[in-house]
XYZ file of C-alpha atoms in Angstrom:
524
model
C -221.101 -33.757 -38.321
C -221.977 -32.415 -41.781
C -220.775 -34.733 -44.548
C -220.107 -31.808 -46.834
C -217.104 -30.675 -44.783
C -213.748 -31.173 -46.488
C -211.172 -32.825 -44.306
C -207.474 -32.367 -44.817
C -204.547 -34.336 -43.484
C -201.796 -32.693 -41.522
C -198.378 -32.546 -43.161
C -196.032 -35.490 -42.600
C -194.930 -35.644 -38.915
C -197.581 -33.158 -37.697
C -200.653 -33.816 -35.494
C -203.157 -31.785 -33.478
C -201.387 -29.099 -31.401
C -203.474 -29.943 -28.285
C -201.566 -32.030 -25.716
C -202.705 -35.656 -25.778
C -204.591 -35.426 -29.015
C -203.122 -37.370 -31.806
C -205.653 -36.527 -34.514
C -204.129 -36.420 -38.008
C -207.016 -34.695 -39.797
C -208.588 -31.258 -39.655
C -211.052 -29.041 -41.395
C -211.396 -25.277 -41.950
C -213.999 -23.313 -39.975
C -214.278 -19.519 -39.929
C -210.741 -19.278 -41.133
C -209.467 -21.560 -38.298
C -207.996 -25.017 -38.559
C -210.087 -27.404 -36.354
C -209.114 -30.878 -35.179
C -211.454 -33.591 -36.628
C -211.474 -35.846 -33.562
C -212.149 -33.409 -30.707
C -212.708 -29.974 -32.356
C -209.493 -28.446 -31.005
C -208.649 -25.090 -32.655
C -205.085 -25.109 -33.930
C -202.878 -22.195 -32.884
C -200.765 -20.184 -35.248
C -202.904 -20.588 -38.327
C -205.353 -18.158 -39.947
C -206.618 -18.483 -43.498
C -206.835 -15.242 -45.580
C -209.079 -15.014 -48.655
C -207.056 -15.084 -51.904
C -207.447 -12.381 -54.486
C -208.753 -13.596 -57.842
C -206.064 -11.609 -59.615
C -203.380 -13.642 -57.881
C -204.812 -16.903 -59.092
C -202.325 -19.533 -60.051
C -199.237 -17.428 -59.189
C -197.408 -20.098 -57.193
C -193.868 -20.599 -58.372
C -193.721 -17.364 -60.389
C -190.433 -15.513 -60.322
C -190.102 -11.746 -60.859
C -186.784 -10.330 -62.228
C -185.787 -6.774 -62.767
C -185.510 -5.985 -66.440
C -182.123 -5.029 -67.710
C -182.821 -3.277 -70.920
C -179.391 -1.549 -71.205
C -177.483 -4.775 -70.538
C -179.542 -6.737 -72.993
C -179.296 -4.088 -75.685
C -175.498 -3.866 -75.630
C -175.157 -7.538 -76.390
C -177.097 -7.378 -79.653
C -175.028 -7.606 -82.845
C -176.922 -6.393 -85.883
C -177.161 -8.364 -89.094
C -178.347 -7.790 -92.653
C -179.559 -4.402 -93.640
C -179.484 -3.135 -90.047
C -175.762 -3.871 -89.842
C -175.183 -2.128 -93.145
C -177.047 0.996 -91.960
C -175.110 1.016 -88.701
C -171.810 0.683 -90.581
C -172.741 3.567 -92.837
C -173.585 5.680 -89.796
C -170.215 4.811 -88.143
C -168.455 5.638 -91.442
C -170.269 8.946 -91.541
C -168.971 9.721 -87.990
C -165.460 9.103 -89.216
C -165.946 11.276 -92.249
C -167.229 14.167 -90.126
C -164.338 13.924 -87.721
C -161.930 14.134 -90.661
C -163.744 17.136 -92.048
C -163.666 18.944 -88.689
C -159.925 18.135 -88.312
C -159.161 19.618 -91.721
C -161.091 22.734 -90.787
C -159.786 23.197 -87.247
C -156.194 21.886 -87.516
C -155.416 22.871 -91.128
C -157.417 26.089 -91.356
C -159.552 25.063 -94.311
C -162.800 26.944 -94.973
C -165.965 25.806 -93.189
C -167.625 25.206 -96.614
C -165.495 22.100 -96.865
C -167.812 20.223 -94.480
C -170.820 21.080 -96.632
C -169.128 19.806 -99.780
C -168.004 16.619 -98.081
C -171.545 16.042 -96.869
C -172.895 16.451 -100.343
C -170.404 14.013 -101.801
C -171.279 11.559 -99.091
C -174.920 11.830 -99.983
C -174.009 10.881 -103.547
C -171.800 8.076 -102.403
C -174.435 6.292 -100.314
C -176.586 5.925 -103.409
C -174.306 3.038 -104.346
C -175.326 1.209 -101.149
C -178.474 -0.896 -101.674
C -181.141 -0.295 -99.079
C -179.633 2.921 -97.806
C -179.654 5.254 -100.860
C -182.613 7.527 -101.552
C -183.455 5.582 -104.731
C -182.966 1.862 -104.216
C -184.533 1.079 -107.543
C -181.962 3.303 -109.232
C -179.257 1.381 -107.450
C -180.595 -1.850 -108.913
C -180.697 -0.290 -112.395
C -176.981 0.354 -112.454
C -175.888 2.844 -109.782
C -174.357 0.181 -107.629
C -171.206 -1.781 -108.045
C -173.036 -5.139 -108.194
C -172.653 -7.349 -111.223
C -175.839 -9.305 -110.445
C -178.498 -8.866 -113.141
C -182.269 -9.019 -112.774
C -182.514 -12.091 -114.838
C -180.526 -14.102 -112.346
C -183.313 -13.874 -109.711
C -186.515 -13.948 -111.775
C -188.567 -17.095 -111.784
C -186.741 -18.741 -108.873
C -189.636 -19.723 -106.651
C -188.070 -22.906 -105.217
C -186.228 -22.853 -101.864
C -182.773 -23.065 -103.453
C -183.522 -20.194 -105.866
C -184.808 -17.973 -103.096
C -181.759 -18.686 -101.038
C -179.488 -17.875 -103.955
C -181.480 -14.693 -104.589
C -181.027 -13.587 -100.980
C -177.323 -14.353 -101.224
C -176.974 -12.360 -104.356
C -178.711 -9.346 -102.801
C -176.515 -9.582 -99.786
C -173.350 -9.692 -101.911
C -174.587 -6.780 -103.987
C -175.238 -4.706 -100.827
C -171.811 -5.452 -99.427
C -170.012 -4.731 -102.706
C -171.336 -1.173 -102.622
C -170.121 -0.511 -99.050
C -167.427 2.184 -98.776
C -163.974 1.266 -97.568
C -162.284 3.408 -94.918
C -159.794 4.754 -97.434
C -162.658 6.266 -99.358
C -163.236 8.801 -96.578
C -159.850 10.344 -97.372
C -160.767 10.200 -101.056
C -163.973 12.069 -100.430
C -162.061 14.706 -98.461
C -159.594 15.214 -101.334
C -162.442 15.432 -103.822
C -164.116 18.179 -101.748
C -160.761 19.997 -101.552
C -160.422 19.733 -105.354
C -163.858 21.202 -105.884
C -162.943 24.149 -103.726
C -159.704 24.548 -105.675
C -157.565 24.509 -102.517
C -153.781 23.950 -102.884
C -153.728 20.627 -101.025
C -152.240 17.608 -102.634
C -152.853 13.857 -102.311
C -149.435 13.640 -100.667
C -150.636 15.895 -97.896
C -153.532 13.591 -97.021
C -151.208 10.625 -97.324
C -148.682 12.242 -94.933
C -151.337 13.252 -92.406
C -152.759 9.648 -92.417
C -149.259 8.111 -92.095
C -148.325 10.389 -89.200
C -151.664 9.651 -87.440
C -152.759 13.297 -87.536
C -156.040 13.050 -89.434
C -158.439 10.383 -87.989
C -157.628 7.209 -89.845
C -155.333 4.866 -87.843
C -157.480 2.828 -85.418
C -160.347 5.157 -86.070
C -162.676 2.723 -84.310
C -161.622 4.537 -81.130
C -163.614 7.599 -82.284
C -166.864 5.667 -82.790
C -169.326 5.944 -79.879
C -169.424 2.822 -77.710
C -173.156 2.336 -78.117
C -172.664 2.168 -81.950
C -169.616 -0.025 -82.257
C -170.948 -2.545 -79.766
C -173.656 -3.517 -82.332
C -171.270 -3.831 -85.267
C -170.619 -7.375 -86.704
C -166.911 -8.409 -86.532
C -166.285 -7.834 -90.311
C -167.540 -4.275 -90.132
C -165.773 -3.652 -86.798
C -162.420 -4.778 -88.329
C -162.981 -2.583 -91.374
C -162.853 0.447 -89.082
C -159.906 -0.783 -87.024
C -157.005 -0.006 -89.340
C -153.839 -1.182 -87.645
C -151.380 -0.576 -90.549
C -150.181 2.566 -92.240
C -151.771 3.619 -95.489
C -149.912 2.048 -98.381
C -148.380 4.517 -100.804
C -150.219 4.818 -104.128
C -153.424 3.226 -102.896
C -155.044 6.656 -102.139
C -154.153 7.918 -105.600
C -155.852 4.908 -107.185
C -158.891 5.168 -104.932
C -159.425 8.780 -105.785
C -159.225 8.044 -109.529
C -161.675 5.169 -109.271
C -164.130 7.107 -107.210
C -163.986 10.072 -109.580
C -164.718 7.826 -112.544
C -167.709 6.374 -110.683
C -169.114 9.847 -109.828
C -168.570 11.038 -113.439
C -170.016 7.936 -115.106
C -172.995 7.327 -112.847
C -173.896 10.782 -111.658
C -172.420 13.099 -114.287
C -170.364 14.978 -111.751
C -167.312 16.727 -113.368
C -164.344 17.705 -111.292
C -162.117 20.723 -112.127
C -158.466 20.504 -112.857
C -155.792 20.915 -110.177
C -154.969 24.382 -108.936
C -151.838 23.776 -110.946
C -149.749 26.958 -110.294
C -149.958 26.567 -106.517
C -149.494 22.786 -106.544
C -146.360 23.039 -108.694
C -145.007 25.902 -106.598
C -145.515 23.833 -103.385
C -143.569 20.939 -104.918
C -140.742 23.237 -105.870
C -140.662 24.936 -102.466
C -140.962 21.731 -100.400
C -138.103 20.148 -102.381
C -136.007 23.341 -101.929
C -135.422 23.690 -105.676
C -134.544 26.857 -107.604
C -137.570 28.758 -108.821
C -136.511 28.167 -112.428
C -137.878 24.606 -112.106
C -141.410 26.048 -111.898
C -141.118 27.771 -115.255
C -139.685 24.610 -116.788
C -142.623 22.551 -115.539
C -145.131 24.927 -117.045
C -143.342 24.809 -120.419
C -143.158 21.035 -120.453
C -146.828 20.721 -119.518
C -147.766 23.048 -122.405
C -145.680 21.062 -124.835
C -147.282 17.786 -123.722
C -150.758 19.201 -123.707
C -151.362 18.179 -120.071
C -154.482 19.654 -118.465
C -153.936 18.256 -114.992
C -157.494 16.943 -114.862
C -158.724 13.492 -113.896
C -160.018 11.751 -117.014
C -163.510 10.283 -117.301
C -162.054 6.795 -117.747
C -158.982 5.441 -115.973
C -156.781 2.439 -116.603
C -154.735 0.968 -113.791
C -151.758 0.666 -116.136
C -151.857 4.293 -117.353
C -150.268 5.960 -114.339
C -149.441 9.075 -116.261
C -153.157 9.995 -116.309
C -153.133 10.899 -112.583
C -152.717 14.701 -112.387
C -150.541 14.900 -109.262
C -148.295 12.151 -110.621
C -147.914 14.286 -113.718
C -146.895 17.273 -111.582
C -144.306 15.213 -109.655
C -142.958 13.660 -112.905
C -142.573 17.104 -114.530
C -140.684 18.349 -111.505
C -138.295 15.355 -111.776
C -137.761 15.846 -115.512
C -137.178 19.586 -115.125
C -134.698 18.891 -112.334
C -132.810 16.406 -114.526
C -132.633 18.918 -117.331
C -131.579 21.984 -115.333
C -129.901 20.448 -112.188
C -128.455 17.076 -113.297
C -127.178 14.804 -110.546
C -123.899 13.765 -112.161
C -120.584 15.667 -111.981
C -120.445 16.436 -115.669
C -119.794 20.114 -116.431
C -122.566 21.685 -118.528
C -121.829 25.336 -119.205
C -124.681 27.783 -119.556
C -124.730 30.396 -122.271
C -125.460 33.316 -119.952
C -126.265 34.113 -116.371
C -129.896 34.338 -117.453
C -129.891 30.636 -118.212
C -132.169 28.705 -115.838
C -129.241 26.390 -115.008
C -126.838 29.111 -114.058
C -127.222 28.238 -110.444
C -126.264 24.692 -109.495
C -127.611 22.719 -106.536
C -125.165 20.917 -104.176
C -126.804 17.527 -104.337
C -124.526 16.001 -101.700
C -125.586 18.613 -99.200
C -129.231 18.332 -100.318
C -129.204 14.515 -99.723
C -127.633 14.898 -96.301
C -130.274 17.402 -95.300
C -133.075 15.126 -96.561
C -131.670 12.204 -94.493
C -131.761 14.239 -91.231
C -134.445 12.992 -88.845
C -135.242 9.995 -90.947
C -135.180 7.639 -87.917
C -137.639 9.876 -86.061
C -140.180 10.291 -88.908
C -143.629 10.555 -87.364
C -145.888 7.573 -88.094
C -143.106 5.021 -88.106
C -144.223 3.635 -84.723
C -146.849 1.380 -86.334
C -144.090 -0.421 -88.264
C -141.945 -1.197 -85.189
C -141.053 -4.918 -84.723
C -139.703 -6.775 -81.727
C -136.152 -6.619 -83.185
C -136.380 -2.880 -83.548
C -136.835 -2.337 -79.846
C -133.303 -3.509 -79.098
C -131.832 -0.887 -81.346
C -133.904 2.015 -80.033
C -132.332 4.915 -78.156
C -133.869 6.294 -74.964
C -135.656 9.115 -76.791
C -137.028 6.804 -79.407
C -138.341 4.419 -76.699
C -140.017 7.287 -74.878
C -141.633 8.413 -78.146
C -142.805 4.938 -78.950
C -144.342 4.401 -75.503
C -146.039 7.834 -75.712
C -147.531 6.806 -79.059
C -148.644 3.470 -77.618
C -150.238 5.175 -74.632
C -152.212 7.571 -76.859
C -153.109 4.977 -79.483
C -153.880 1.805 -77.630
C -154.270 2.487 -73.879
C -157.293 3.795 -72.091
C -159.966 2.738 -74.534
C -161.550 0.039 -72.245
C -162.235 -0.131 -68.559
C -159.149 -1.704 -67.060
C -159.714 -5.000 -65.194
C -156.652 -4.221 -62.997
C -157.410 -2.711 -59.629
C -157.056 1.033 -59.536
C -154.953 0.760 -56.387
C -152.409 -1.247 -58.327
C -152.425 1.202 -61.235
C -151.824 4.084 -58.836
C -148.491 2.455 -57.925
C -147.312 3.001 -61.493
C -148.573 6.437 -62.514
C -148.294 7.581 -66.157
C -147.221 11.160 -66.623
C -149.099 13.271 -69.111
C -147.397 12.392 -72.394
C -146.667 15.312 -74.728
C -148.825 15.834 -77.726
C -147.363 13.831 -80.562
C -148.443 16.465 -83.050
C -146.360 19.039 -81.280
C -143.404 16.659 -81.113
C -143.706 15.961 -84.819
C -143.392 19.674 -85.583
C -140.293 19.939 -83.409
C -138.580 17.035 -85.268
C -139.409 18.175 -88.698
C -137.210 20.958 -89.943
C -139.210 23.977 -91.182
C -139.359 24.522 -94.937
C -137.892 28.001 -94.653
C -134.915 26.669 -92.758
C -134.255 23.892 -95.278
C -134.730 26.291 -98.162
C -132.214 28.737 -96.568
C -129.657 25.965 -96.172
C -129.943 24.799 -99.797
C -129.846 28.360 -101.227
C -126.709 29.141 -99.214
C -124.944 26.303 -100.958
C -125.987 27.207 -104.541
C -123.023 27.537 -106.908
C -122.862 30.001 -109.788
C -121.581 28.459 -113.037
C -119.452 30.601 -115.266
C -121.307 31.128 -118.547
C -119.649 30.912 -121.951
C -121.582 32.404 -124.910
C -121.026 31.460 -128.571
C -119.280 34.768 -129.130
C -116.853 34.246 -126.312
C -113.238 33.495 -127.111
C -113.291 30.456 -124.848
C -116.213 28.911 -126.816
C -115.482 25.595 -128.514
C -117.941 23.456 -130.459
C -117.572 20.513 -128.165
C -118.773 22.355 -125.071
C -121.585 20.678 -123.178
C -124.736 22.684 -122.728
C -127.453 22.125 -120.129
C -129.639 19.148 -121.129
C -126.796 17.320 -122.799
C -126.319 13.639 -121.985
C -129.754 13.443 -120.457
C -130.098 10.161 -118.569
C -133.366 8.179 -118.567
C -134.281 5.757 -115.790
C -136.357 2.605 -116.157
C -136.076 1.057 -112.678
C -134.903 1.849 -109.177
C -131.570 0.182 -109.845
C -130.652 2.845 -112.407
C -130.574 5.604 -109.779
C -127.533 6.942 -108.003
C -127.561 7.697 -104.308
C -128.450 11.363 -104.777
C -130.991 10.586 -107.481
C -132.728 8.020 -105.272
C -132.881 10.480 -102.326
C -134.475 13.068 -104.557
C -136.929 10.716 -106.249
C -137.934 9.237 -102.870
C -138.688 12.689 -101.401
C -140.640 13.686 -104.542
C -142.621 10.438 -104.396
C -143.367 11.040 -100.710
C -144.743 14.554 -101.492
C -146.907 13.013 -104.172
C -148.188 10.199 -101.991
C -146.857 7.450 -104.212
C -143.995 5.023 -104.445
C -140.590 5.410 -106.114
C -141.361 2.686 -108.657
C -144.599 4.308 -109.692
C -143.033 7.709 -110.052
C -140.144 6.290 -112.130
C -142.618 4.715 -114.573
C -144.599 7.909 -114.770
C -141.431 9.909 -115.493
C -140.367 7.411 -118.114
C -143.803 7.591 -119.805
C -143.707 11.393 -120.067
C -140.082 11.297 -121.286
C -141.116 8.951 -124.057
C -143.873 11.322 -125.108
C -141.392 14.237 -125.134
C -138.995 12.123 -127.194
C -141.762 11.414 -129.727
C -142.618 15.089 -129.983
C -138.947 16.030 -130.486
C -138.504 13.317 -133.063
C -141.568 14.483 -134.988
C -140.301 18.089 -135.014
C -136.920 16.968 -136.294
C -138.534 15.005 -139.130
C -140.556 18.108 -140.136
C -137.396 20.193 -140.195
C -135.562 17.632 -142.382
C -138.537 17.400 -144.822
C -138.605 21.157 -145.234
């Protein structure tokens, strides 16, 4: 037998398949396994030549690639996360613009103006703006200077430099509230008669996309957001009064200082008229507001520099404060008799403030947007209609955004009827302005005038404006005064305390003007 033949040993427990042969070795001949001892050909074995391409493939496992599953699990970081957050923020801004156009009938040009303002705003975001060098030179909000990172070649210095850049990028990121501010700035540029209070109310009543706006972001985008950016888009509380006013002022100062963009004054005649109409006040209040604004030299324009403590610089707060001052002059809330000189006097018609306050309190428990403030204790005091309304709101706000883990057969046992549109329900609850205005006007009382030439005239008679009362805090207000100031503050999108301070500030300026005129008269 040729010595060059390679012999192999059968596997453990195996021998030659021929009966009686117990050979334990074999060799390969012509693709057959042959017994070493007697040359028996083994049955059930045929060797096939191996392909060179399949060399060394034993033990290899082949798995089907799951690109989609792998991609959804990636959470972006660094500049990629910032870019994705900006894209999500842009989706929100566009949805808000489309809502204003479709639901509120604003002109289509509004979307173009909002887009242009957004293009300016992203220049404050490092790594996203068109001119990143310009952002480093002062366009951003970062306080990190160039000298803090130069010459730091060691590991600690490089780490600090990266940290500073990251902080600088995140400081320039827009907050969700700025989307409403950009919408208002675009409305102001188009000179539309829409106030900050309107945007505040729409956000509070969950009409404009703002509350839990993360639901409106496509799933393939929000799945990659880091938790801090995800939570920034998942607003679960109502918009705090006064915050939107402050955000608009700060953003306008930034646009004016860094980009030399000037914003026009308010469309004052229409804004004042809307305040007077919504508050169901006599039309004479409008004329009084215009005269007071002229005396104070108010231009109703956002200044180039704003101080947080100078609340009287906000134009719409000025409008609201002038409405309050004019109402206190012409329609005082106390029961003191102030006799007009003629029927042409602006105060000849007197408002029934008890009836006005009762009308303002109607529907207070069913104010849209209050569902987000409900606590566990409030549930026990809810009526059946209030519970239905709350559950409808919960169904539309929280349910149905994820695939339920509960079997569909179980869910079918508890079907949910199509809940009514909350926007339509809100309109049914809120009394129309024309209806409220009609009720107030029907209760106006005509005051008998007494002129100086009248026989009934006496020198001690009280004229409108006499015994003018000034407030400094909420505790100084009577029940009717508080109801009126609260409604005015709501229409202005601010708080009662802020409005009282603004009113007091303008009253002080009027007092100084009147005192100066009196001194001039005495001197002459």
